[in-house]
Amino acid sequence: MRDFSSGHEWLSINTATVRKQWRLDRIINECARRGIRAIAPWRDQVVAVGLQNIARQLRDTGTVLSGYCRGGFFPAADTAGLAAALEDNRRAVDEACTLGAPCLVLVVGSLPGALQGQPAYHDIARARREVREGIATTLEYARQVGMPLAIEPLHPMQAAERACINTLEQALDLCDTLDPARSGALGVAVDLYHVWWDPKLAQQITRAGRERLLAYHVCDWLTPTRDLLNDRGMMGDGVIELRQIRGWMEDAGYAGYAEVEIFSDHWWAQPGEVVLDTCIARHRGVV
Amino acid sequence: MRDFSSGHEWLSINTATVRKQWRLDRIINECARRGIRAIAPWRDQVVAVGLQNIARQLRDTGTVLSGYCRGGFFPAADTAGLAAALEDNRRAVDEACTLGAPCLVLVVGSLPGALQGQPAYHDIARARREVREGIATTLEYARQVGMPLAIEPLHPMQAAERACINTLEQALDLCDTLDPARSGALGVAVDLYHVWWDPKLAQQITRAGRERLLAYHVCDWLTPTRDLLNDRGMMGDGVIELRQIRGWMEDAGYAGYAEVEIFSDHWWAQPGEVVLDTCIARHRGVV
């Protein structure tokens, strides 16, 4: 298992972590001056500065991506909506290519309209079929341009609104259906916040193996957790056994970044410098 | 599949649903006068009126139990804590017998102290071992007195504090370990709030079968859900496909009560009469 205690060369910052403090160009500079080599930016943050500007800044600062957030949200109430989602995912793949991302992370979506409090239908099995078809179609294109897709299982508490893929096993079953050859074109993003509780976590990480383990996201689970979305904890402040799970990941062949992704009203209220410095310290201390 | 539209003979009320409005003796009377035949009371509600008083009132009103809430919370930081939990579960089994319950529902517990915000350890695998051992010991006694134990998988968002058994599959695996003969002494309580999202739900209900399906709890999942504990929805107000899942239950052999269990700040703020009448109407309309 890699020793993270003496450096942070395998630290990546998911830029949602400081999205309320800084624009993306500032985030990239603040990371670069701290020796943080990698980030995972969100599409809206990229748009706010300009795709080509960000691509240039990444090159200039020597910053790489650990993933690009995000494609997905495939289900829709009608044919036009399904087509629009496919078109949007194609654009996300193109942007990921422009930025040199190692993968496009997919938050697959679920009951259409549920995020706005008005689900167009209640049939989660239908949403799962639409997700499967949406990924299959997007995968055809992503293969052509060489952009791996990383399915991110989301916590079951977000099953209605954000993702109807809720366990690593379910994500891997879908990978096996759509990419039985384990070609590297389709895999998973293992975000500990979403999967830490799963009694089959170790088994499924082993099953995934190097070809499927495309991204690894860390934060912590607080007790109590006060909000279903924006109360993630800083590594070390909660109950997730971070070192143990990273051991499983590395035993299975994962050798990439540990990407810190913290949606937190608490941390968004701190100075960005404090957040990044804390991420570095915790990366060395507990990740 | 049974037709619930013309009556509510298979409606049970988990008494937590109106716990903030009424004491248990009042709840029993209010249910009885509405033709609600069954309830599932909580231990603290029973204690507040007196075990023998409640047993007598159940007989006098012809009310039966669909389950007794609850045993469990097996993990502990030390040997004394583990022994205390076993002793408490033995008392819960005895109370369930006195009340003529068809099963004692187990909310198994997880990281000790996490419910109070101070987990004594972070090793959920250890908690799961302690749960297995606690159920095994309790089962020996429960078998002697003829009280079935129903393991209730809780939603993964409650995995740190309340239950480290979080899927039906995990609960059934444990049942198969401790009661391979499917004797009827050990099974599961299927609470839709906790398991509705599970992609393996239909498969695992079928696997459970009549011998393991000891209780069935209904409510709904709201979009958005604003609280991790006390924002359950009334049946029909959320996204759970109630009829479809009851169909799976009945196909698997379940023929008992649909027990309404709603923890909700909204419904606790309504008059108890309104809550019970709404439960009856929704039981007929959508359950």
Coordinates of C-alpha atoms in Angstrom, one line a residue:
Chain A
M1 CA 0.0 0.0 0.0
R2 CA 1.3 3.4 -0.9
D3 CA 2.6 5.6 1.9
F4 CA 0.8 8.9 1.8
S5 CA 2.3 10.2 5.0
S6 CA 5.3 12.0 3.6
G7 CA 3.7 13.7 0.6
H8 CA 0.6 14.5 -1.3
E9 CA 1.5 13.5 -4.9
W10 CA -1.7 11.3 -5.0
L11 CA -4.0 14.0 -3.7
S12 CA -6.6 15.4 -6.1
I13 CA -9.2 18.0 -5.3
N14 CA -12.7 17.7 -6.6
T15 CA -13.4 21.3 -7.3
A16 CA -16.9 21.2 -5.8
T17 CA -15.0 21.2 -2.5
V18 CA -14.2 24.9 -2.8
R19 CA -16.8 25.9 -5.4
K20 CA -18.4 28.5 -3.1
Q21 CA -15.1 30.2 -2.3
W22 CA -13.4 30.5 -5.7
R23 CA -13.9 30.3 -9.5
L24 CA -12.2 27.4 -11.2
D25 CA -9.2 29.4 -12.4
R26 CA -8.4 30.5 -8.9
I27 CA -8.8 26.9 -7.7
I28 CA -6.3 25.6 -10.2
N29 CA -3.8 28.2 -9.2
E30 CA -4.3 27.6 -5.4
C31 CA -3.9 23.9 -5.9
A32 CA -0.8 24.3 -8.1
R33 CA 1.0 26.5 -5.6
R34 CA 0.4 23.9 -3.0
G35 CA 1.8 21.1 -5.1
I36 CA -1.6 19.5 -5.7
R37 CA -1.1 17.9 -9.0
A38 CA -4.6 16.9 -9.9
I39 CA -8.2 18.2 -9.8
A40 CA -11.6 17.0 -10.9
P41 CA -13.6 20.0 -12.1
W42 CA -17.4 20.3 -12.7
R43 CA -18.8 21.3 -16.1
D44 CA -20.5 24.4 -14.8
Q45 CA -17.3 25.6 -13.2
V46 CA -15.5 25.0 -16.5
V47 CA -18.1 26.9 -18.5
A48 CA -17.8 29.9 -16.1
V49 CA -14.2 30.4 -17.1
G50 CA -14.3 28.9 -20.6
L51 CA -13.3 25.4 -21.8
Q52 CA -10.2 26.5 -23.8
N53 CA -9.1 28.8 -21.0
I54 CA -9.2 26.0 -18.5
A55 CA -7.4 23.6 -20.9
R56 CA -4.6 26.2 -21.3
Q57 CA -4.3 26.8 -17.6
L58 CA -4.1 23.1 -16.9
R59 CA -1.2 22.8 -19.3
D60 CA 0.5 26.0 -18.0
T61 CA 0.3 24.8 -14.4
G62 CA 1.1 21.2 -15.1
T63 CA -2.2 20.2 -13.6
V64 CA -3.9 17.0 -14.6
L65 CA -7.4 15.7 -14.1
S66 CA -8.4 12.7 -11.9
G67 CA -11.9 12.8 -13.6
Y68 CA -14.4 15.1 -15.2
C69 CA -17.7 15.8 -13.4
R70 CA -20.1 14.9 -14.8
G71 CA -22.2 13.1 -17.4
G72 CA -25.3 11.2 -16.7
F73 CA -28.9 12.1 -15.8
F74 CA -30.1 9.8 -18.6
P75 CA -33.8 9.2 -17.7
A76 CA -36.4 11.5 -19.0
A77 CA -40.2 11.7 -19.3
D78 CA -40.3 11.5 -23.1
T79 CA -38.3 10.8 -26.2
A80 CA -37.2 14.4 -26.7
G81 CA -35.8 14.4 -23.1
L82 CA -33.9 11.1 -23.6
A83 CA -32.4 12.5 -26.8
A84 CA -31.4 15.7 -25.2
A85 CA -29.6 13.8 -22.4
L86 CA -27.7 11.8 -25.0
E87 CA -26.6 14.9 -26.8
D88 CA -25.5 16.5 -23.6
N89 CA -23.5 13.5 -22.6
R90 CA -21.8 13.5 -26.0
R91 CA -20.8 17.1 -25.3
A92 CA -19.5 16.1 -21.9
V93 CA -17.4 13.4 -23.5
D94 CA -15.9 16.0 -25.9
E95 CA -15.1 18.4 -23.0
A96 CA -13.5 15.6 -21.1
C97 CA -11.3 14.9 -24.1
T98 CA -10.4 18.6 -24.5
L99 CA -9.3 18.6 -20.8
G100 CA -7.4 15.4 -21.1
A101 CA -9.5 13.7 -18.4
P102 CA -8.8 10.0 -17.6
C103 CA -12.5 9.4 -17.4
L104 CA -15.9 11.0 -17.5
V105 CA -17.8 10.4 -14.2
L106 CA -21.4 9.5 -14.6
V107 CA -24.1 10.4 -12.1
V108 CA -26.7 8.5 -13.9
G109 CA -29.9 10.2 -12.8
S110 CA -33.2 8.6 -11.7
L111 CA -36.8 9.6 -11.7
P112 CA -37.0 12.5 -14.1
G113 CA -38.2 15.7 -12.3
A114 CA -37.6 14.3 -8.9
L115 CA -34.8 16.6 -8.3
Q116 CA -37.2 19.5 -8.7
G117 CA -39.7 17.7 -6.5
Q118 CA -42.0 16.7 -9.3
P119 CA -41.2 13.2 -10.5
A120 CA -42.7 12.5 -13.9
Y121 CA -43.0 8.8 -13.1
H122 CA -42.3 6.6 -10.0
D123 CA -41.0 3.5 -11.8
I124 CA -37.4 3.2 -10.7
A125 CA -37.0 0.0 -12.8
R126 CA -37.9 2.1 -15.9
A127 CA -35.3 4.7 -14.8
R128 CA -32.7 1.9 -14.5
R129 CA -33.6 0.7 -18.1
E130 CA -33.2 4.2 -19.4
V131 CA -29.9 4.5 -17.7
R132 CA -28.6 1.3 -19.2
E133 CA -29.7 2.4 -22.6
G134 CA -28.2 5.9 -22.2
I135 CA -24.9 4.5 -21.0
A136 CA -24.8 2.0 -23.9
T137 CA -25.3 4.7 -26.5
T138 CA -22.8 7.1 -24.8
L139 CA -20.3 4.3 -24.6
E140 CA -20.3 3.8 -28.3
Y141 CA -19.2 7.4 -28.9
A142 CA -16.9 7.4 -25.9
R143 CA -15.1 4.4 -27.2
Q144 CA -14.5 6.1 -30.6
V145 CA -12.8 9.1 -28.9
G146 CA -11.1 7.0 -26.3
M147 CA -12.8 8.5 -23.2
P148 CA -13.5 5.9 -20.4
L149 CA -16.8 6.3 -18.6
A150 CA -16.9 5.8 -14.8
I151 CA -20.3 5.0 -13.3
E152 CA -20.6 6.4 -9.8
P153 CA -23.0 4.5 -7.5
L154 CA -24.7 7.1 -5.3
H155 CA -25.9 6.6 -1.8
P156 CA -29.4 5.0 -1.6
M157 CA -30.7 8.2 0.1
Q158 CA -30.2 9.9 -3.3
A159 CA -31.9 7.1 -5.3
A160 CA -35.0 9.0 -6.2
E161 CA -33.4 12.2 -7.4
R162 CA -29.8 11.7 -8.5
A163 CA -28.9 8.2 -9.3
C164 CA -30.8 4.9 -9.5
I165 CA -27.4 3.0 -9.4
N166 CA -26.9 2.7 -5.7
T167 CA -24.4 -0.1 -5.1
L168 CA -21.0 -1.1 -6.5
E169 CA -22.4 -4.5 -7.3
Q170 CA -25.2 -2.9 -9.4
A171 CA -22.7 -0.7 -11.2
L172 CA -20.4 -3.6 -11.9
D173 CA -23.3 -5.8 -13.2
L174 CA -24.0 -3.0 -15.7
C175 CA -20.3 -2.8 -16.6
D176 CA -20.3 -6.5 -17.3
T177 CA -23.4 -6.2 -19.5
L178 CA -22.1 -3.4 -21.6
D179 CA -18.4 -4.1 -21.6
P180 CA -18.0 -7.8 -21.0
A181 CA -14.4 -7.7 -22.3
R182 CA -13.3 -5.4 -19.5
S183 CA -11.8 -3.2 -22.2
G184 CA -11.1 -0.3 -19.9
A185 CA -13.8 1.8 -21.6
L186 CA -16.3 1.4 -18.8
G187 CA -15.8 1.2 -15.1
V188 CA -16.7 2.8 -11.8
A189 CA -16.0 5.8 -9.6
V190 CA -15.8 4.5 -6.0
D191 CA -16.9 7.4 -3.8
L192 CA -16.6 6.4 -0.2
Y193 CA -19.4 8.7 0.9
H194 CA -21.8 6.7 -1.2
V195 CA -20.6 3.1 -0.6
W196 CA -18.8 3.0 2.8
W197 CA -21.8 1.3 4.4
D198 CA -22.1 -1.6 1.9
P199 CA -21.5 -5.0 3.4
K200 CA -20.3 -6.2 0.0
L201 CA -17.8 -3.3 -0.5
A202 CA -14.6 -5.3 -0.1
Q203 CA -15.9 -8.2 -2.2
Q204 CA -17.1 -5.9 -5.0
I205 CA -13.9 -3.8 -5.1
T206 CA -12.0 -7.0 -5.6
R207 CA -14.4 -8.0 -8.3
A208 CA -14.0 -4.7 -10.0
G209 CA -10.2 -5.0 -10.4
R210 CA -7.8 -2.6 -12.1
E211 CA -9.7 -2.4 -15.3
R212 CA -12.9 -1.1 -13.7
L213 CA -11.5 1.0 -10.9
L214 CA -11.3 4.4 -12.7
A215 CA -11.7 6.8 -9.8
Y216 CA -11.5 6.9 -6.0
H217 CA -13.3 9.7 -4.1
V218 CA -12.8 10.3 -0.4
C219 CA -14.4 12.3 2.4
D220 CA -16.0 11.1 5.6
W221 CA -19.4 10.2 7.1
L222 CA -20.4 12.3 10.1
T223 CA -22.4 11.2 13.0
P224 CA -24.9 12.7 13.0
T225 CA -25.3 13.6 9.4
R226 CA -27.6 16.6 9.3
D227 CA -28.4 16.9 5.6
L228 CA -28.9 14.4 2.8
L229 CA -26.6 16.3 0.4
N230 CA -24.4 19.0 1.9
D231 CA -23.1 17.5 5.1
R232 CA -20.1 15.5 4.1
G233 CA -17.2 15.3 6.5
M234 CA -13.5 16.0 6.1
M235 CA -11.4 12.8 6.2
G236 CA -10.9 11.9 9.8
D237 CA -13.9 13.6 11.2
G238 CA -16.3 10.7 10.6
V239 CA -16.6 6.9 10.8
I240 CA -15.3 5.7 7.4
E241 CA -12.2 3.4 7.7
L242 CA -10.3 5.2 5.0
R243 CA -7.0 3.3 5.2
Q244 CA -8.7 0.0 5.2
I245 CA -10.7 0.7 2.1
R246 CA -7.8 2.2 0.3
G247 CA -6.0 -1.0 1.1
W248 CA -8.8 -2.9 -0.7
M249 CA -8.6 -0.6 -3.6
E250 CA -4.8 -1.0 -4.0
D251 CA -4.9 -4.7 -3.5
A252 CA -7.4 -4.8 -6.4
G253 CA -5.0 -2.8 -8.6
Y254 CA -5.9 0.8 -8.2
A255 CA -2.9 3.1 -8.2
G256 CA -4.4 6.5 -9.0
Y257 CA -5.4 9.6 -7.1
A258 CA -7.4 9.9 -3.9
E259 CA -9.8 12.6 -4.9
V260 CA -11.2 14.7 -2.1
E261 CA -14.9 15.5 -2.8
I262 CA -16.6 17.3 0.0
F263 CA -20.1 18.9 -0.3
S264 CA -20.4 20.7 3.0
D265 CA -22.0 23.9 4.1
H266 CA -19.5 23.9 6.9
W267 CA -16.4 23.7 4.7
W268 CA -17.9 26.0 2.1
A269 CA -18.0 28.6 4.9
Q270 CA -14.3 28.4 5.6
P271 CA -11.6 30.2 3.6
G272 CA -10.5 28.2 0.6
E273 CA -6.9 28.2 1.8
V274 CA -7.9 26.5 5.0
V275 CA -9.9 23.9 3.2
L276 CA -7.0 23.0 0.8
D277 CA -4.4 23.0 3.6
T278 CA -6.7 20.7 5.7
C279 CA -7.2 18.4 2.7
I280 CA -3.4 18.1 2.4
A281 CA -2.9 17.4 6.1
R282 CA -5.7 14.9 6.3
H283 CA -4.5 13.2 3.1
R284 CA -1.2 12.6 4.8
G285 CA -2.6 11.8 8.2
V286 CA -5.7 9.6 7.6
V287 CA -6.4 8.8 3.9
Chain B
M1 CA -53.2 -10.3 -4.5
R2 CA -55.5 -9.3 -1.7
D3 CA -57.9 -6.5 -2.5
F4 CA -57.5 -3.7 0.2
S5 CA -59.8 -1.3 -1.5
S6 CA -63.0 -2.3 0.3
G7 CA -61.8 -2.7 3.9
H8 CA -58.9 -2.3 6.2
E9 CA -58.8 -5.6 8.0
W10 CA -55.1 -6.0 7.1
L11 CA -54.1 -2.5 8.3
S12 CA -51.9 -2.3 11.3
I13 CA -50.6 0.9 13.0
N14 CA -47.1 1.1 14.2
T15 CA -47.8 3.2 17.3
A16 CA -44.7 5.5 16.7
T17 CA -46.9 7.0 14.0
V18 CA -49.0 8.9 16.6
R19 CA -46.7 8.7 19.5
K20 CA -46.5 12.5 19.9
Q21 CA -50.3 12.9 20.0
W22 CA -51.4 10.1 22.4
R23 CA -50.3 7.6 25.0
L24 CA -50.5 4.0 24.0
D25 CA -53.8 3.3 25.8
R26 CA -55.5 6.0 23.9
I27 CA -53.9 4.8 20.6
I28 CA -55.3 1.3 21.2
N29 CA -58.8 2.7 21.8
E30 CA -58.7 5.0 18.8
C31 CA -57.6 2.2 16.6
A32 CA -60.2 -0.2 18.0
R33 CA -63.1 2.2 17.4
R34 CA -62.0 2.6 13.8
G35 CA -61.9 -1.2 13.2
I36 CA -58.1 -1.3 13.0
R37 CA -57.4 -4.8 14.3
A38 CA -53.7 -4.6 14.8
I39 CA -50.9 -2.4 16.1
A40 CA -47.2 -2.6 16.6
P41 CA -46.3 -0.8 19.9
W42 CA -42.9 0.4 21.1
R43 CA -41.4 -0.7 24.4
D44 CA -41.2 2.8 25.9
Q45 CA -44.9 3.4 25.0
V46 CA -45.8 0.1 26.7
V47 CA -43.8 0.9 29.8
A48 CA -45.5 4.3 30.1
V49 CA -48.8 2.6 30.6
G50 CA -47.7 -0.7 32.1
L51 CA -47.1 -4.0 30.4
Q52 CA -50.0 -5.8 32.2
N53 CA -52.4 -2.9 31.6
I54 CA -51.6 -3.0 27.9
A55 CA -51.9 -6.8 27.7
R56 CA -55.4 -6.5 29.3
Q57 CA -56.4 -3.7 27.0
L58 CA -55.4 -5.6 24.0
R59 CA -57.5 -8.6 25.1
D60 CA -60.5 -6.3 26.0
T61 CA -60.5 -4.5 22.7
G62 CA -59.7 -7.6 20.6
T63 CA -56.6 -5.9 19.3
V64 CA -53.6 -8.0 18.1
L65 CA -50.0 -7.2 17.4
S66 CA -48.3 -7.2 14.0
G67 CA -45.0 -7.0 15.8
Y68 CA -43.3 -5.7 18.9
C69 CA -40.8 -2.8 18.6
R70 CA -38.0 -3.5 19.3
G71 CA -35.1 -5.5 20.3
G72 CA -31.6 -5.1 19.0
F73 CA -28.8 -2.6 19.5
F74 CA -26.4 -5.5 20.2
P75 CA -22.9 -3.9 19.6
A76 CA -21.2 -2.3 22.6
A77 CA -17.8 -0.9 23.5
D78 CA -17.0 -3.6 26.1
T79 CA -18.1 -6.9 27.6
A80 CA -20.4 -5.4 30.1
G81 CA -22.2 -3.5 27.4
L82 CA -22.6 -6.6 25.3
A83 CA -24.0 -8.5 28.2
A84 CA -26.4 -5.7 29.1
A85 CA -27.7 -5.7 25.5
L86 CA -28.3 -9.4 25.7
E87 CA -30.2 -9.1 29.0
D88 CA -32.3 -6.3 27.6
N89 CA -33.1 -8.3 24.5
R90 CA -34.2 -11.2 26.7
R91 CA -36.6 -8.9 28.5
A92 CA -37.9 -7.7 25.1
V93 CA -38.6 -11.3 24.1
D94 CA -40.5 -11.8 27.3
E95 CA -42.6 -8.7 26.8
A96 CA -43.4 -9.7 23.3
C97 CA -44.6 -13.0 24.7
T98 CA -46.8 -11.3 27.3
L99 CA -48.4 -9.2 24.5
G100 CA -48.9 -12.1 22.2
A101 CA -46.7 -10.6 19.4
P102 CA -46.1 -12.6 16.3
C103 CA -42.5 -11.4 16.3
L104 CA -40.0 -9.2 18.0
V105 CA -38.6 -6.7 15.5
L106 CA -34.8 -6.2 15.7
V107 CA -33.2 -2.9 15.0
V108 CA -29.8 -4.4 15.3
G109 CA -27.6 -1.4 16.2
S110 CA -24.2 -0.4 14.8
L111 CA -21.2 1.6 16.1
P112 CA -21.8 1.9 19.8
G113 CA -22.2 5.5 20.9
A114 CA -22.7 6.8 17.4
L115 CA -26.3 7.6 18.1
Q116 CA -25.0 10.0 20.7
G117 CA -22.5 11.4 18.3
Q118 CA -19.5 9.7 20.0
P119 CA -18.8 6.3 18.3
A120 CA -16.7 4.1 20.6
Y121 CA -15.1 2.5 17.5
H122 CA -15.4 2.9 13.7
D123 CA -15.1 -0.7 12.6
I124 CA -18.5 -1.6 11.1
A125 CA -17.3 -5.1 10.4
R126 CA -16.9 -5.5 14.2
A127 CA -20.3 -4.2 14.8
R128 CA -21.7 -6.7 12.3
R129 CA -19.9 -9.6 14.1
E130 CA -21.3 -8.4 17.4
V131 CA -24.8 -8.3 15.9
R132 CA -24.5 -11.8 14.6
E133 CA -23.4 -13.0 18.0
G134 CA -26.1 -11.1 19.7
I135 CA -28.8 -12.4 17.5
A136 CA -27.5 -16.0 17.8
T137 CA -27.6 -15.8 21.6
T138 CA -31.0 -14.1 21.7
L139 CA -32.3 -16.6 19.2
E140 CA -31.5 -19.5 21.5
Y141 CA -33.8 -18.0 24.2
A142 CA -36.5 -16.9 21.7
R143 CA -36.7 -20.4 20.3
Q144 CA -37.4 -21.8 23.8
V145 CA -40.3 -19.4 24.4
G146 CA -41.5 -19.5 20.8
M147 CA -41.0 -15.9 19.9
P148 CA -39.8 -15.3 16.3
L149 CA -37.2 -12.7 15.7
A150 CA -37.5 -10.3 12.7
I151 CA -34.4 -8.6 11.6
E152 CA -35.2 -5.2 10.1
P153 CA -32.6 -4.0 7.5
L154 CA -32.4 -0.2 7.9
H155 CA -31.7 2.3 5.3
P156 CA -27.9 2.8 4.6
M157 CA -28.2 6.4 5.7
Q158 CA -28.7 5.0 9.2
A159 CA -25.8 2.5 9.0
A160 CA -23.6 4.3 11.5
E161 CA -26.0 4.9 14.2
R162 CA -29.0 2.5 14.2
A163 CA -28.3 -0.6 12.2
C164 CA -25.4 -2.2 10.4
I165 CA -27.7 -4.5 8.6
N166 CA -28.7 -2.5 5.6
T167 CA -30.0 -4.7 2.8
L168 CA -32.5 -7.5 2.7
E169 CA -29.8 -9.7 1.2
Q170 CA -27.5 -9.1 4.1
A171 CA -30.4 -9.9 6.6
L172 CA -31.3 -13.1 4.8
D173 CA -27.7 -14.2 4.6
L174 CA -27.6 -13.9 8.4
C175 CA -30.9 -15.8 8.7
D176 CA -29.5 -18.6 6.6
T177 CA -26.4 -18.7 8.8
L178 CA -28.3 -18.8 12.1
D179 CA -31.4 -20.7 11.0
P180 CA -30.5 -22.8 8.0
A181 CA -33.6 -25.0 8.5
R182 CA -35.9 -22.0 7.9
S183 CA -37.7 -23.0 11.0
G184 CA -39.8 -19.8 11.3
A185 CA -37.8 -18.7 14.4
L186 CA -35.8 -16.1 12.5
G187 CA -36.8 -13.9 9.6
V188 CA -37.0 -10.3 8.4
A189 CA -39.2 -7.2 8.7
V190 CA -39.5 -5.6 5.3
D191 CA -39.9 -1.9 5.9
L192 CA -40.3 -0.2 2.5
Y193 CA -38.8 3.1 3.7
H194 CA -35.5 1.3 4.2
V195 CA -35.4 -1.0 1.2
W196 CA -37.5 0.5 -1.6
W197 CA -34.4 1.7 -3.5
D198 CA -32.7 -1.7 -3.5
P199 CA -32.1 -3.1 -7.1
K200 CA -32.3 -6.6 -5.6
L201 CA -35.5 -6.1 -3.7
A202 CA -37.8 -8.3 -5.8
Q203 CA -35.2 -11.0 -6.0
Q204 CA -34.6 -11.0 -2.2
I205 CA -38.3 -10.9 -1.3
T206 CA -38.7 -14.0 -3.4
R207 CA -35.7 -15.6 -1.8
A208 CA -37.1 -14.8 1.7
G209 CA -40.3 -16.7 1.1
R210 CA -43.1 -17.2 3.6
E211 CA -40.9 -18.6 6.4
R212 CA -38.8 -15.5 6.5
L213 CA -41.3 -12.7 5.8
L214 CA -42.4 -11.9 9.3
A215 CA -43.5 -8.3 9.0
Y216 CA -44.3 -5.7 6.3
H217 CA -44.0 -2.0 7.0
V218 CA -45.3 0.7 4.7
C219 CA -45.0 4.5 4.3
D220 CA -43.5 6.5 1.5
W221 CA -40.3 8.2 0.3
L222 CA -40.7 11.9 -0.2
T223 CA -38.9 14.0 -2.8
P224 CA -37.2 15.9 -1.4
T225 CA -36.6 14.1 1.9
R226 CA -35.5 16.8 4.3
D227 CA -34.4 14.8 7.3
L228 CA -32.6 11.5 7.7
L229 CA -34.9 10.2 10.4
N230 CA -38.3 12.1 10.8
D231 CA -39.4 12.9 7.3
R232 CA -41.2 9.8 6.2
G233 CA -44.2 10.2 3.9
M234 CA -47.7 9.0 4.1
M235 CA -48.5 6.3 1.6
G236 CA -49.2 7.9 -1.8
D237 CA -47.3 11.1 -1.1
G238 CA -43.9 9.8 -2.4
V239 CA -42.3 7.6 -5.0
I240 CA -42.5 4.1 -3.6
E241 CA -44.5 1.7 -5.8
L242 CA -46.5 0.2 -3.0
R243 CA -48.8 -2.1 -4.9
Q244 CA -46.0 -3.5 -7.0
I245 CA -44.0 -4.4 -3.9
R246 CA -46.9 -5.8 -2.0
G247 CA -47.5 -8.0 -5.0
W248 CA -43.9 -9.4 -4.7
M249 CA -44.5 -10.0 -1.0
E250 CA -47.8 -11.8 -1.5
D251 CA -46.3 -13.9 -4.4
A252 CA -43.6 -14.9 -2.0
G253 CA -46.2 -16.1 0.5
Y254 CA -46.7 -13.1 2.8
A255 CA -50.4 -12.8 3.9
G256 CA -50.1 -10.7 7.0
Y257 CA -50.7 -7.0 7.9
A258 CA -49.5 -3.9 6.1
E259 CA -48.2 -2.0 9.1
V260 CA -48.0 1.8 8.7
E261 CA -44.9 3.2 10.3
I262 CA -44.4 6.9 9.8
F263 CA -41.8 8.9 11.7
S264 CA -42.7 12.4 10.5
D265 CA -42.6 15.8 12.1
H266 CA -45.4 16.8 9.7
W267 CA -47.7 14.0 10.7
W268 CA -46.9 14.2 14.4
A269 CA -48.1 17.8 14.2
Q270 CA -51.6 16.7 13.0
P271 CA -54.5 15.6 15.2
G272 CA -54.2 11.9 15.8
E273 CA -57.7 11.3 14.4
V274 CA -56.6 12.8 11.1
V275 CA -53.5 10.6 11.0
L276 CA -55.5 7.4 11.6
D277 CA -58.3 8.3 9.2
T278 CA -55.7 9.2 6.5
C279 CA -53.9 5.8 7.1
I280 CA -57.2 4.0 6.6
A281 CA -58.0 5.9 3.4
R282 CA -54.5 5.5 1.9
H283 CA -54.5 1.8 2.9
R284 CA -57.6 1.3 0.8
G285 CA -56.4 3.6 -1.9
V286 CA -52.8 3.0 -2.6
V287 CA -51.3 0.3 -0.3

